[in-house]
Coordinates of C-alpha atoms in Angstrom, one line a residue:
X1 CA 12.7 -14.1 2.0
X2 CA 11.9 -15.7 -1.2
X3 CA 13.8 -15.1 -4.3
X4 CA 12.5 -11.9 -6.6
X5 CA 10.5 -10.5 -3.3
X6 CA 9.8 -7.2 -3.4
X7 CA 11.4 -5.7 -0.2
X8 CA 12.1 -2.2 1.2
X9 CA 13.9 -1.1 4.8
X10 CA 10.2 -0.5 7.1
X11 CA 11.1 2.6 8.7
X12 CA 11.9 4.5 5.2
X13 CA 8.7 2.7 3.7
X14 CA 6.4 4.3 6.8
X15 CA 8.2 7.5 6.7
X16 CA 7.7 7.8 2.8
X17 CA 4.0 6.3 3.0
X18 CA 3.3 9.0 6.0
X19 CA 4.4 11.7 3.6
X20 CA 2.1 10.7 0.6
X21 CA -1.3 11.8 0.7
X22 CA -4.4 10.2 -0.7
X23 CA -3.4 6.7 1.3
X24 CA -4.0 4.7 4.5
X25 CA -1.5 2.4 6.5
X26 CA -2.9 0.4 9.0
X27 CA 0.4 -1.3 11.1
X28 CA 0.9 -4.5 12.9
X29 CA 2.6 -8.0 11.8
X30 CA 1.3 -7.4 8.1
X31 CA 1.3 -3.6 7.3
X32 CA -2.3 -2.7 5.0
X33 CA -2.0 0.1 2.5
X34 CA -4.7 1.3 0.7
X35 CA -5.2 3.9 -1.7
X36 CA -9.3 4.3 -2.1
X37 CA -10.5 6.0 -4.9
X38 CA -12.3 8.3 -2.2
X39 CA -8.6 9.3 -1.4
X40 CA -7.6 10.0 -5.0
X41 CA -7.7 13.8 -6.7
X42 CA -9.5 12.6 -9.5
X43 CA -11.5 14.6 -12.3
X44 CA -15.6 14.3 -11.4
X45 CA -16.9 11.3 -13.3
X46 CA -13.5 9.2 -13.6
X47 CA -12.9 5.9 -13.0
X48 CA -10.1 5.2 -10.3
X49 CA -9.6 1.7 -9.1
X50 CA -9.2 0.9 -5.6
X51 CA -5.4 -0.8 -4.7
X52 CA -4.4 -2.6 -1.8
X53 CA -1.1 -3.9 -0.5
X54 CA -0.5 -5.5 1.9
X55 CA 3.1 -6.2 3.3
X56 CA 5.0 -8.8 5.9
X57 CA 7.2 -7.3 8.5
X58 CA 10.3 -9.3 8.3
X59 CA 12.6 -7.8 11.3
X60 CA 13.7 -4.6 9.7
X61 CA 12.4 -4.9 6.7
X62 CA 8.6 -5.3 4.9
X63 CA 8.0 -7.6 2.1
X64 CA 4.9 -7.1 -0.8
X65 CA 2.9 -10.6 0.4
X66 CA 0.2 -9.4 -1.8
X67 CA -1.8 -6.4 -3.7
X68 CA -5.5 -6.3 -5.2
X69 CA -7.0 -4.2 -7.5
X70 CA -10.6 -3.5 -7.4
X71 CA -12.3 -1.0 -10.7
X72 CA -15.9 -1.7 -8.9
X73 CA -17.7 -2.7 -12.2

């Protein structure tokens, strides 16, 4: 794990993203979180970006590997 990762125990990380609504996890060896502006409760008319994570499994544990955000324009 590299220095300054940004790291959090993968059972409490599922559990809390499970609970969170407005989102999408797709698991496997890299976990995919997305939160689509679709998802979002948003005014009519607003802007909302799209943001994706995606996350390593590392034994117990999931690691940000990287996170994109898309406004559409």
């Amino acid at each position: 794990m590299a220095a300054g990762a940004i790291t959090a125990p993968y059972r409490g990380f599922c559990e809390g993203v499970e609970r969170t609504c407005n989102s999408f996890i797709q698991e496997g060896d890299r976990l995919m979180l997305a939160f689509e502006p679709w998802f979002v409760d948003a005014a009519q008319g607003r802007d909302v970006p799209c943001l994706r994570l995606v996350f390593q499994r590392e034994g117990d544990r999931v690691v940000l590997e990287r996170f994109t955000i898309c406004d559409r324009r």
